[in-house]
PDB file of C-alpha atoms in Angstrom:
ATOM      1  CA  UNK A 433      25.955 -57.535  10.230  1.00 54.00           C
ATOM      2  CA  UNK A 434      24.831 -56.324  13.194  1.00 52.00           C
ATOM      3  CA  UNK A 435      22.513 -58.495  16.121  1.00 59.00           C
ATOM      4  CA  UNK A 436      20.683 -56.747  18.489  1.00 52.00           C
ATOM      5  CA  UNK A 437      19.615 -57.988  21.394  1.00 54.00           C
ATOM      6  CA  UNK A 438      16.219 -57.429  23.354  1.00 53.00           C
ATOM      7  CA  UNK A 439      16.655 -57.870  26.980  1.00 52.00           C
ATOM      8  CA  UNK A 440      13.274 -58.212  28.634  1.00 54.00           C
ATOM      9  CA  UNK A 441      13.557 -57.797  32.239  1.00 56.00           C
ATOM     10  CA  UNK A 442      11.060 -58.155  34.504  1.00 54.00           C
ATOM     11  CA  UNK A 443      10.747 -55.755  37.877  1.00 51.00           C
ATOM     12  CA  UNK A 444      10.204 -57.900  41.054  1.00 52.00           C
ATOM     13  CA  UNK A 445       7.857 -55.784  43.445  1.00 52.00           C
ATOM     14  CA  UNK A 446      10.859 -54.555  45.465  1.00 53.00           C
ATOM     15  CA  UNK A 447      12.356 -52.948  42.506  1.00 55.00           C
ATOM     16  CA  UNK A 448       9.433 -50.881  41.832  1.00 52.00           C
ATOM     17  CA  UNK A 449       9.149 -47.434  42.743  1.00 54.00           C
ATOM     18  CA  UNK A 450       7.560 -46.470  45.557  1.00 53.00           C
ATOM     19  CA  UNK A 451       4.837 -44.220  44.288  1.00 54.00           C
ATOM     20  CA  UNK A 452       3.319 -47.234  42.267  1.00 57.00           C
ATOM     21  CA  UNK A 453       3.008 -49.458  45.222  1.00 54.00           C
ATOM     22  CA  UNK A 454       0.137 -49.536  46.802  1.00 54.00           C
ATOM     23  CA  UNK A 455      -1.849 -51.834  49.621  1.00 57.00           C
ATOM     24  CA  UNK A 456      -5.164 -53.607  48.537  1.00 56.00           C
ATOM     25  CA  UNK A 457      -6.783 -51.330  51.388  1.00 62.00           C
ATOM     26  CA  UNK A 458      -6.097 -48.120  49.028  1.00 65.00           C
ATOM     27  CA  UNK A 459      -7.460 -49.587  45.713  1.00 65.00           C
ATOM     28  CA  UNK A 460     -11.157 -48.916  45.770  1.00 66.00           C
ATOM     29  CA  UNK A 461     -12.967 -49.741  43.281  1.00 62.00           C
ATOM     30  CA  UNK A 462     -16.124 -47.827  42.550  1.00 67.00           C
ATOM     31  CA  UNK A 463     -19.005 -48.710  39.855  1.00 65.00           C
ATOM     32  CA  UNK A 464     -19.441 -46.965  36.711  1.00 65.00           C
ATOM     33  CA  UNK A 465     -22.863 -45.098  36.035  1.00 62.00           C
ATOM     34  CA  UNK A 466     -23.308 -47.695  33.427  1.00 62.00           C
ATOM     35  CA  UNK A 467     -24.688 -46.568  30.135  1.00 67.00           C
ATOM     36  CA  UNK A 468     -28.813 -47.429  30.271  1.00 68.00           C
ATOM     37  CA  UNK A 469     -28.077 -44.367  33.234  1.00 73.00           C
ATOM     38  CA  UNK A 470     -25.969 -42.256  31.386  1.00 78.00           C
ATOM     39  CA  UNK A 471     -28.593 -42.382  28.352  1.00 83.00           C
ATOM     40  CA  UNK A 472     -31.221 -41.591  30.813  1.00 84.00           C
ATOM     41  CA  UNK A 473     -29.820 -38.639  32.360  1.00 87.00           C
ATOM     42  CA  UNK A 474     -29.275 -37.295  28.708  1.00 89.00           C
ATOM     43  CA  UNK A 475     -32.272 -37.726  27.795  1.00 91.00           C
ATOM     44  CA  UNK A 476     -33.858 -36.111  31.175  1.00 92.00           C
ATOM     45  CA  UNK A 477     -31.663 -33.188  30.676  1.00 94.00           C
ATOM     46  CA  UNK A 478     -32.775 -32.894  26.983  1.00 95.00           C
ATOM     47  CA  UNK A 479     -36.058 -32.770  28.015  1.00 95.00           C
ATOM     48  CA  UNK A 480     -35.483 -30.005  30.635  1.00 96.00           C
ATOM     49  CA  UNK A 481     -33.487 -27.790  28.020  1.00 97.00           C
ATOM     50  CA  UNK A 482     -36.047 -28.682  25.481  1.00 97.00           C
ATOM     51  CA  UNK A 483     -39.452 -27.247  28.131  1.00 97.00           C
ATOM     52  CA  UNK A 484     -36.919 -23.938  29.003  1.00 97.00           C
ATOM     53  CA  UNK A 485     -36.600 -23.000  25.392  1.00 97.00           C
ATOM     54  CA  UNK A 486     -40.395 -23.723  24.607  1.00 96.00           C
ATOM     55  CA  UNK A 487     -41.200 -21.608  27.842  1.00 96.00           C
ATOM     56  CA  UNK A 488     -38.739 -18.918  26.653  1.00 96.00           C
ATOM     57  CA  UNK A 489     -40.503 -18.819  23.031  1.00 93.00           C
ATOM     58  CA  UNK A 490     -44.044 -18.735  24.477  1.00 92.00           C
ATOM     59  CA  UNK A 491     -42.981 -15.972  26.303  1.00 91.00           C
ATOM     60  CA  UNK A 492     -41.253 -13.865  23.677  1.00 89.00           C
ATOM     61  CA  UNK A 493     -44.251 -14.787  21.019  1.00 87.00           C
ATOM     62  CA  UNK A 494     -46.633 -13.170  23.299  1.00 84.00           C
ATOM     63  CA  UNK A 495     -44.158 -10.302  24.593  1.00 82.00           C
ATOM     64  CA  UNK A 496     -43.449  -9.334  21.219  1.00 81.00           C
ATOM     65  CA  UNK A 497     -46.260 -10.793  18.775  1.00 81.00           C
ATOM     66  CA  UNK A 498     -49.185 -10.459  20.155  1.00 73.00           C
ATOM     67  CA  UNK A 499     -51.651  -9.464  17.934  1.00 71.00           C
ATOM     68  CA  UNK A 500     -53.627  -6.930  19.896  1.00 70.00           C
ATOM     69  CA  UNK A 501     -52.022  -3.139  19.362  1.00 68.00           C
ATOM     70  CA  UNK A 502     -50.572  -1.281  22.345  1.00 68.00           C
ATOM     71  CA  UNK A 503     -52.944   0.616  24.233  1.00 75.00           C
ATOM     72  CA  UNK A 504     -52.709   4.876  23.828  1.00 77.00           C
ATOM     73  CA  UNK A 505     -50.143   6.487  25.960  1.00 80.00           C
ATOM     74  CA  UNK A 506     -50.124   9.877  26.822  1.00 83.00           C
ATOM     75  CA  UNK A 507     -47.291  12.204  27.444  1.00 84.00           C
ATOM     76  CA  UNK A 508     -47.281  15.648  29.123  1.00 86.00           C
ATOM     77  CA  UNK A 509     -45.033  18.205  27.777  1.00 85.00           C
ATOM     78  CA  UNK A 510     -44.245  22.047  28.389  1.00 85.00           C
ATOM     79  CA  UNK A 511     -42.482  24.164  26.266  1.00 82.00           C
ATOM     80  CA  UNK A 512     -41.519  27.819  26.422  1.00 83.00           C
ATOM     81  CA  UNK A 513     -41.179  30.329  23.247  1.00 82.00           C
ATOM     82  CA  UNK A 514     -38.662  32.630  23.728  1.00 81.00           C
ATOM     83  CA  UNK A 515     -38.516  34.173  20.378  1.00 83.00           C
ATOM     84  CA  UNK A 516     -41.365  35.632  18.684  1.00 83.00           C
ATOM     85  CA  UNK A 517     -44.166  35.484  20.051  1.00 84.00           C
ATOM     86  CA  UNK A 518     -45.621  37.395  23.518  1.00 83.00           C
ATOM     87  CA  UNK A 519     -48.033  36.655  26.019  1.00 86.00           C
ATOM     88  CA  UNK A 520     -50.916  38.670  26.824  1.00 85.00           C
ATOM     89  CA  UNK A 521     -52.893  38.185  30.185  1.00 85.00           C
ATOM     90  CA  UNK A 522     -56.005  36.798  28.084  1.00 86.00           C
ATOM     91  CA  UNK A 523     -53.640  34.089  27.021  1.00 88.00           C
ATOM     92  CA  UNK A 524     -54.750  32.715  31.054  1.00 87.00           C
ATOM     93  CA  UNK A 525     -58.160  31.750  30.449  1.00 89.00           C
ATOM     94  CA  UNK A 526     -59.238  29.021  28.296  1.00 90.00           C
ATOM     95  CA  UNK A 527     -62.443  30.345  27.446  1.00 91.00           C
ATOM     96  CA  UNK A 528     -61.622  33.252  25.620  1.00 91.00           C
ATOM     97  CA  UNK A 529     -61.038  33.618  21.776  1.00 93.00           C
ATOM     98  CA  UNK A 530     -57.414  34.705  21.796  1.00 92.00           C
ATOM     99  CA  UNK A 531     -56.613  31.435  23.905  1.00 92.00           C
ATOM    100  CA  UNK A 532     -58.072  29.331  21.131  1.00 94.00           C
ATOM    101  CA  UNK A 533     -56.432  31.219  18.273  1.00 93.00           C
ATOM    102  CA  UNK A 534     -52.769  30.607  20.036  1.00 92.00           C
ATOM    103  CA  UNK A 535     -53.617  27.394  21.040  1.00 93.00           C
ATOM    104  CA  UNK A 536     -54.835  26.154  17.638  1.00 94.00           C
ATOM    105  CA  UNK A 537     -51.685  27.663  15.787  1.00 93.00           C
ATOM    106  CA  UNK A 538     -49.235  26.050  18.583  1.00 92.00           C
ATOM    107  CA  UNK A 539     -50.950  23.001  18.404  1.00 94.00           C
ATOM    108  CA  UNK A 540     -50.854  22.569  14.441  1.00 95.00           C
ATOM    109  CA  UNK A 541     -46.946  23.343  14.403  1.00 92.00           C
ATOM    110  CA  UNK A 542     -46.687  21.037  17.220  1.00 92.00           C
ATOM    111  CA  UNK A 543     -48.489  18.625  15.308  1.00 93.00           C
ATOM    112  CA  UNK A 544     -46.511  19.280  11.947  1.00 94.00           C
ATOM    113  CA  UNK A 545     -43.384  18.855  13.962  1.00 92.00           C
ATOM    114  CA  UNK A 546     -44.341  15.351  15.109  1.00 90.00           C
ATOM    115  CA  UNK A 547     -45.875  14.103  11.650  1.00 92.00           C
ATOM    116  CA  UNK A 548     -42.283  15.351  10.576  1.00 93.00           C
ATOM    117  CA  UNK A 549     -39.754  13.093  12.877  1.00 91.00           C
ATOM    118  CA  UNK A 550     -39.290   9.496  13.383  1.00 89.00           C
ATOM    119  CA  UNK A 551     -42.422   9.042  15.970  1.00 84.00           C
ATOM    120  CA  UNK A 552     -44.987   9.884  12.760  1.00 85.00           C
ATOM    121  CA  UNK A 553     -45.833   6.581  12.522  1.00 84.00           C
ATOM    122  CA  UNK A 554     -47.190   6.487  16.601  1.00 83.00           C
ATOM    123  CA  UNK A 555     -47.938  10.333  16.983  1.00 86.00           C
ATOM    124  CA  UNK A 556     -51.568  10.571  16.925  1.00 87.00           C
ATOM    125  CA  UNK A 557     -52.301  14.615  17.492  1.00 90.00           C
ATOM    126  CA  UNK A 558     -51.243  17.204  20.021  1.00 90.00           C
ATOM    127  CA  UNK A 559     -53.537  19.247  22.888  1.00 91.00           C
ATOM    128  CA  UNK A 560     -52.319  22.830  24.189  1.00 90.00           C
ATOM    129  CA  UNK A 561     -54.122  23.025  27.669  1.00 89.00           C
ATOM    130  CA  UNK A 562     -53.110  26.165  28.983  1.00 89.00           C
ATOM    131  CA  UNK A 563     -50.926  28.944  28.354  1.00 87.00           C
ATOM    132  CA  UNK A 564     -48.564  30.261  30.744  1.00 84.00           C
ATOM    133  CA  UNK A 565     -46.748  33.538  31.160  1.00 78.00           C
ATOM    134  CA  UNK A 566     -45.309  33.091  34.546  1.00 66.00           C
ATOM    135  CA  UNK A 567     -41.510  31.909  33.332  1.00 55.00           C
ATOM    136  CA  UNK A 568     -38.812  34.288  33.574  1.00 54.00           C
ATOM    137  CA  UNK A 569     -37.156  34.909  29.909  1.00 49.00           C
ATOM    138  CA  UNK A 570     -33.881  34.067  30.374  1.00 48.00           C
ATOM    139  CA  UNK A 571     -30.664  34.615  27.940  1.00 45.00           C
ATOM    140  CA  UNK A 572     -31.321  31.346  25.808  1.00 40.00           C
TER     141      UNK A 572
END
C-alpha cells in the first residue's frame, strides 16, 4: 500500500520570480473592441469587397462581352518575291494593265493564304497598292 501525499504550497510574493512581478503602474488595462464593433467592421469590409468585385465584373462584362463587334483594323504589309517572278518598269504605274494583272494574281494568293491560316475567321480581303522594283535581290 502505498500513500501519497499532495503538498500544496503556496508562493508568498517574495518567492516569486522576478519577471512575474509587476507594479500596478505597469498593468494597463485597455478595452476590447467589443463585438456589436467587431460585427460592424465585418460587415463594412464585406460590403467594400462585395462593390470591388461587382466593379471588377462590370468592367470585364463590358471589356470582354460587349455585344457590339470590333471595329475594322487595317494592317500595312510589304513583301518581296525573290523567286519567280520579275519586275518590269510598267509594274510602277497603277494605271496600266500589266499593274492590274500582277496585282490581281498577288492579291488572290495573298488572299488564299489568309483564308488558309488561323486569322480566316477575321481576314476580310487583301489590297496590292503598288509594286516596287527598287529592293536589291539579295542571297535569300
Amino acid at each position: 500500500m502505498s500513500i501519497s501525499t499532495v503538498s500544496t504550497k503556496h508562493l508568498a510574493r517574495s518567492e516569486t520570480p522576478s519577471s512575474i512581478l509587476s507594479s500596478d503602474s505597469d498593468i494597463r488595462f485597455t478595452r476590447k473592441l467589443g463585438s456589436h464593433y467587431r460585427c460592424g467592421c465585418c460587415i463594412l469590409a464585406g460590403f467594400l469587397l462585395v462593390l470591388l468585385l461587382a466593379a471588377a465584373g462590370i468592367y470585364l462584362g463590358y471589356t470582354f462581352l460587349s455585344g457590339e463587334p470590333p471595329g475594322e483594323r487595317v494592317f500595312r504589309a510589304t513583301f518581296r518575291v525573290v523567286r519567280g517572278d520579275f519586275y518590269t518598269p510598267e509594274l510602277a504605274d497603277p494605271a496600266t494593265e500589266e499593274f492590274r494583272i500582277r496585282a490581281r494574281n498577288y492579291r488572290e494568293r495573298l488572299n488564299l493564304v489568309f483564308r488558309r491560316s488561323d486569322l480566316r475567321p477575321a481576314f476580310l480581303g487583301t489590297e496590292v497598292l503598288a509594286l516596287d522594283g527598287d529592293f536589291p535581290l539579295g542571297d535569300g
